[in-house]
Amino acid sequence: MKKGKKLYEGKAKIIYATNDKNLVIQYFKDDATAFNNQKKTTIEGKGVLNNRISEHILSNLSQIGIKNHLVKRLNMREQIIKLVEIIPIEFIVRNVATGSITKRLGIEDGTVLKEPLIEYCLKDDELGDPLISEEHIFAFDWASKTEIDKVKKMILRINDFMIGLFRGVGIKLIDFKLEFGRIKIDGKNEVILADEISPDTCRLWDSITEKKLDKDRFRKDLGDLIPAYTEVAKRLGILHEQSNVSAVNITKLSSVKRKKK
Ligand code: TMP
Ligand code: ASP
């Protein structure tokens, strides 16, 4: 597999072409942004952890039949993924109210929702990813009714599965963001899960202490982010031997691995 030219650079990832027109390389950067890029920094080792955590979750989801773009992890920072046409919608899934919804609707932080709530935001940084309704999606043809029906079914299964996965390791899945993409498989149009699932895109609270183990540590200046992401990776059984792995160690590990190749 040959790495080709950069096709796209987002806030946290870069996509590179490969010599296979159907596959691309997804590179996880250390950049962290919040509030639509108004707050930004670089956190050494974040990309390595997100790459591993996202690989773990997406491969587990494949095993329960949720089709997704992951082909395989290449190294500490990169994965081979299927090239999809991203649907321009961020699908937000909430089990507990926190973050933007509490401010928007005056809901008390930490309110457990009666059932999972799916919200749609238009994926447009210049507009600040505005909240939209299903009617907007159909009126402007951002996705078809069939696609949204399929996506909603997948989202509820993903949510159930991830709640269980995290509950098993003492973490509450509060909310998260998903993206989906269009792809032709055996001549058939399909919608599959894309992007990443990591502490950058989920809110994860320790089940007992409610300590935030996600990007809110950066958004709200709650203190070190790497130990929290490392904790998530360790609990998921991703980091075994390197139990006290630091950001610097992670980065060293990644360069050792690259040199060996
Ligand atoms: P919110 O409360 O800020 O709307 O965020 C809801 C969830 O979606 C939270 O887990 C963070 C995630 N999210 C992203 O991954 N990317 C984004 O651009 C936004 C706004 C939220
Ligand atoms: N990812 C978004 C940004 O960079 C928002 C967020 O995750 O809070 O601004």
Coordinates of C-alpha atoms and ligand atoms in Angstrom, one line a residue:
M1 CA 0.0 0.0 0.0
K2 CA 1.6 3.3 -1.1
K3 CA 0.7 6.6 0.6
G4 CA -0.2 9.2 -2.0
K5 CA -1.1 12.9 -1.8
K6 CA -3.0 14.7 0.9
L7 CA -6.7 14.8 -0.1
Y8 CA -8.2 16.6 2.9
E9 CA -7.1 18.0 6.2
G10 CA -9.6 18.5 9.0
K11 CA -9.2 19.7 12.6
A12 CA -8.1 16.4 14.0
K13 CA -7.3 14.2 11.0
I14 CA -5.7 14.1 7.6
I15 CA -6.8 11.9 4.7
Y16 CA -4.2 10.7 2.2
A17 CA -4.8 8.9 -1.1
T18 CA -3.4 5.4 -1.7
N19 CA -2.6 3.5 -4.9
D20 CA -6.0 1.8 -4.4
K21 CA -8.7 4.2 -5.6
N22 CA -11.2 2.7 -3.1
L23 CA -9.0 3.1 0.0
V24 CA -7.5 6.1 1.8
I25 CA -5.2 6.6 4.8
Q26 CA -6.6 8.4 7.9
Y27 CA -3.9 10.1 10.0
F28 CA -4.8 11.1 13.6
K29 CA -3.2 14.5 14.5
D30 CA -2.4 15.7 18.0
D31 CA -4.4 18.9 17.4
A32 CA -7.3 19.6 19.7
T33 CA -9.9 22.2 18.9
A34 CA -13.1 23.2 20.6
F35 CA -16.0 25.7 20.1
N36 CA -15.6 25.5 16.3
N37 CA -11.9 26.1 16.3
Q38 CA -12.0 29.1 18.6
K39 CA -9.9 27.3 21.2
K40 CA -7.0 25.2 19.9
T41 CA -3.8 23.5 21.0
T42 CA -1.6 20.5 20.3
I43 CA -1.7 17.6 22.9
E44 CA 1.2 15.2 22.3
G45 CA 0.0 11.6 22.1
K46 CA -3.7 12.4 21.6
G47 CA -3.7 11.2 18.0
V48 CA -2.1 7.9 19.0
L49 CA -4.7 7.2 21.6
N50 CA -7.6 8.1 19.4
N51 CA -6.3 5.9 16.6
R52 CA -6.2 2.9 19.0
I53 CA -9.5 3.6 20.8
S54 CA -11.4 4.2 17.5
E55 CA -9.9 1.1 16.0
H56 CA -11.1 -0.9 19.0
I57 CA -14.6 0.4 18.9
L58 CA -15.1 0.2 15.1
S59 CA -13.8 -3.3 14.9
N60 CA -16.1 -4.4 17.8
L61 CA -19.0 -2.7 15.9
S62 CA -18.0 -4.7 12.7
Q63 CA -18.4 -7.8 14.7
I64 CA -22.0 -7.1 15.5
G65 CA -22.7 -6.3 11.9
I66 CA -22.4 -2.5 11.9
K67 CA -20.6 -1.8 8.6
N68 CA -18.0 0.8 8.8
H69 CA -15.1 2.3 6.9
L70 CA -12.2 0.7 8.9
V71 CA -10.1 -1.7 7.0
K72 CA -7.1 -2.0 9.4
R73 CA -4.8 0.1 11.6
L74 CA -1.5 0.6 9.8
N75 CA 0.6 2.0 12.6
M76 CA 0.3 4.2 15.8
R77 CA -1.2 7.1 13.9
E78 CA -2.7 5.8 10.7
Q79 CA -5.5 3.5 9.6
I80 CA -6.5 2.3 6.1
I81 CA -10.2 3.1 5.6
K82 CA -12.6 2.8 2.7
L83 CA -13.2 5.9 0.7
V84 CA -16.8 7.1 1.3
E85 CA -18.7 10.2 0.4
I86 CA -19.4 11.7 3.8
I87 CA -23.0 12.7 4.4
P88 CA -22.7 16.4 5.5
I89 CA -24.4 15.8 8.8
E90 CA -23.1 15.3 12.3
F91 CA -25.3 12.9 14.2
I92 CA -25.3 13.7 17.9
V93 CA -26.6 10.9 20.2
R94 CA -27.5 11.8 23.8
N95 CA -28.2 9.6 26.8
V96 CA -27.7 12.2 29.4
A97 CA -28.1 16.0 29.0
T98 CA -24.9 17.9 29.2
G99 CA -23.0 20.4 26.9
S100 CA -24.8 22.4 24.3
I101 CA -28.3 21.0 24.9
T102 CA -28.4 22.1 28.6
K103 CA -27.7 25.7 27.5
R104 CA -30.0 25.6 24.4
L105 CA -33.0 24.2 26.3
G106 CA -32.3 25.1 29.9
I107 CA -32.1 21.5 30.9
E108 CA -30.3 20.6 34.2
D109 CA -26.8 19.2 33.6
G110 CA -26.8 15.4 34.1
T111 CA -30.5 14.8 33.4
V112 CA -30.9 11.2 32.3
L113 CA -33.0 11.2 29.1
K114 CA -36.1 9.0 28.9
E115 CA -34.8 7.6 25.6
P116 CA -31.7 8.2 23.5
L117 CA -32.0 11.5 21.6
I118 CA -30.6 11.9 18.1
E119 CA -29.9 15.5 17.0
Y120 CA -28.7 16.6 13.5
C121 CA -26.1 19.3 12.8
L122 CA -25.1 20.5 9.4
K123 CA -21.4 19.8 8.9
D124 CA -20.3 23.3 8.1
D125 CA -17.5 24.9 10.1
E126 CA -18.2 28.4 8.7
L127 CA -21.8 28.3 9.9
G128 CA -20.7 26.7 13.3
D129 CA -22.4 23.3 12.5
P130 CA -25.9 24.5 13.1
L131 CA -28.6 22.3 14.5
I132 CA -31.1 21.2 11.8
S133 CA -34.2 19.1 11.7
E134 CA -35.0 16.0 9.6
E135 CA -37.2 18.2 7.4
H136 CA -34.2 20.4 6.6
I137 CA -32.2 17.3 5.6
F138 CA -35.0 16.2 3.1
A139 CA -35.8 19.7 1.9
F140 CA -32.2 20.5 1.0
D141 CA -31.5 16.9 -0.1
W142 CA -28.5 16.5 2.2
A143 CA -29.6 12.8 2.6
S144 CA -32.6 10.7 1.5
K145 CA -35.4 9.3 3.7
T146 CA -34.0 5.8 3.1
E147 CA -30.5 6.9 4.2
I148 CA -31.8 8.6 7.3
D149 CA -34.0 5.6 8.2
K150 CA -31.0 3.2 7.8
V151 CA -28.7 5.6 9.8
K152 CA -31.2 5.9 12.7
K153 CA -31.4 2.1 13.0
M154 CA -27.7 1.8 13.0
I155 CA -27.3 4.7 15.6
L156 CA -29.6 3.0 18.1
R157 CA -27.7 -0.3 17.8
I158 CA -24.3 1.5 18.1
N159 CA -25.6 3.4 21.1
D160 CA -26.8 0.2 22.8
F161 CA -23.6 -1.6 22.1
M162 CA -21.4 1.2 23.2
I163 CA -23.3 1.8 26.4
G164 CA -22.7 -1.8 27.3
L165 CA -19.0 -1.8 26.2
F166 CA -18.3 1.3 28.4
R167 CA -20.5 0.2 31.3
G168 CA -18.5 -3.0 31.5
V169 CA -15.4 -1.0 32.2
G170 CA -16.9 1.5 34.7
I171 CA -17.7 4.3 32.2
K172 CA -21.0 6.1 31.5
L173 CA -21.5 6.9 27.8
I174 CA -23.1 10.3 28.1
D175 CA -23.3 11.4 24.4
F176 CA -21.3 11.2 21.2
K177 CA -21.1 12.3 17.6
L178 CA -21.2 10.0 14.6
E179 CA -20.6 10.5 10.8
F180 CA -21.8 8.3 8.0
G181 CA -20.7 7.9 4.4
R182 CA -22.0 6.6 1.1
I183 CA -20.3 3.8 -0.7
K184 CA -21.0 1.3 -3.4
I185 CA -20.6 -2.3 -2.2
D186 CA -21.0 -5.0 -4.9
G187 CA -22.8 -2.4 -7.1
K188 CA -25.2 -1.6 -4.3
N189 CA -25.5 1.9 -2.6
E190 CA -24.8 1.5 1.1
V191 CA -24.5 3.9 4.0
I192 CA -21.7 3.0 6.5
L193 CA -20.3 4.4 9.7
A194 CA -17.3 6.6 9.1
D195 CA -14.9 9.1 10.8
E196 CA -13.8 8.1 14.3
I197 CA -15.3 7.2 17.7
S198 CA -12.9 8.3 20.5
P199 CA -12.9 10.5 23.6
D200 CA -12.7 13.4 21.2
T201 CA -16.1 12.6 19.9
C202 CA -17.8 11.1 23.0
R203 CA -18.5 12.3 26.5
L204 CA -17.3 9.6 28.9
W205 CA -17.8 9.9 32.7
D206 CA -16.4 7.5 35.3
S207 CA -19.4 5.5 36.5
I208 CA -18.7 6.2 40.2
T209 CA -16.9 9.5 40.5
E210 CA -18.3 11.1 37.2
K211 CA -14.8 12.2 36.4
K212 CA -14.7 13.4 32.8
L213 CA -12.5 11.1 30.7
D214 CA -13.0 12.9 27.3
K215 CA -12.4 16.1 25.4
D216 CA -14.3 18.2 28.0
R217 CA -11.0 18.1 29.9
F218 CA -9.7 20.4 27.2
R219 CA -12.9 22.3 26.4
K220 CA -13.5 23.2 30.1
D221 CA -9.8 23.3 31.3
L222 CA -10.3 20.4 33.7
G223 CA -6.7 19.4 33.6
D224 CA -4.6 16.8 31.8
L225 CA -6.3 15.1 28.9
I226 CA -3.7 12.4 28.1
P227 CA -4.0 10.5 31.4
A228 CA -7.8 10.5 31.0
Y229 CA -7.7 9.1 27.4
T230 CA -5.0 6.6 28.6
E231 CA -7.4 5.5 31.3
V232 CA -10.1 4.9 28.7
A233 CA -7.7 2.9 26.6
K234 CA -6.4 0.8 29.5
R235 CA -9.9 0.0 30.8
L236 CA -10.9 -1.1 27.3
G237 CA -7.9 -3.4 27.4
I238 CA -6.1 -1.7 24.5
L239 CA -3.0 -0.7 26.4
H240 CA -1.6 -3.8 28.2
E241 CA 2.0 -3.8 29.1
Q242 CA 2.6 -0.1 29.0
S243 CA 0.4 0.5 32.0
N244 CA 1.9 3.9 32.9
V245 CA 2.3 5.0 29.4
S246 CA 2.8 8.8 29.1
A247 CA 2.3 11.0 26.1
V248 CA 6.0 11.1 25.5
N249 CA 6.3 7.3 25.7
I250 CA 3.4 6.9 23.3
T251 CA 5.1 9.2 20.8
K252 CA 8.5 7.4 21.2
L253 CA 6.7 4.1 20.7
S254 CA 5.2 5.4 17.5
S255 CA 8.5 6.6 16.1
V256 CA 10.3 3.3 17.0
K257 CA 7.6 1.4 15.2
R258 CA 7.9 3.7 12.1
K259 CA 11.7 3.3 12.0
K260 CA 11.5 -0.5 12.2
K261 CA 9.4 -0.7 9.0
Ligands
TMP1 P1 -22.4 19.3 22.3 O1 -23.0 19.1 23.7 O2 -21.2 20.3 22.3 O3 -23.4 19.5 21.3 O4 -21.7 17.9 21.9 C1 -22.4 16.7 21.9 C2 -21.4 15.5 21.6 O5 -20.9 15.6 20.3 C3 -20.2 15.5 22.5 O6 -19.9 14.1 22.8 C4 -19.1 16.1 21.7 C5 -19.5 15.7 20.3 N1 -19.1 16.7 19.3 C6 -18.1 16.4 18.4 O7 -17.6 15.3 18.4 N2 -17.8 17.3 17.4 C7 -18.4 18.5 17.4 O8 -18.1 19.3 16.5 C8 -19.4 18.8 18.4 C9 -20.1 20.2 18.4 C10 -19.7 17.9 19.3
ASP2 N1 -14.8 19.7 17.1 C1 -15.4 21.0 17.3 C2 -14.3 22.1 17.1 O1 -13.2 21.9 16.9 C3 -16.2 21.2 18.5 C4 -16.0 20.3 19.7 O2 -15.6 19.2 19.7 O3 -16.2 20.9 20.8 O4 -14.5 23.2 17.3

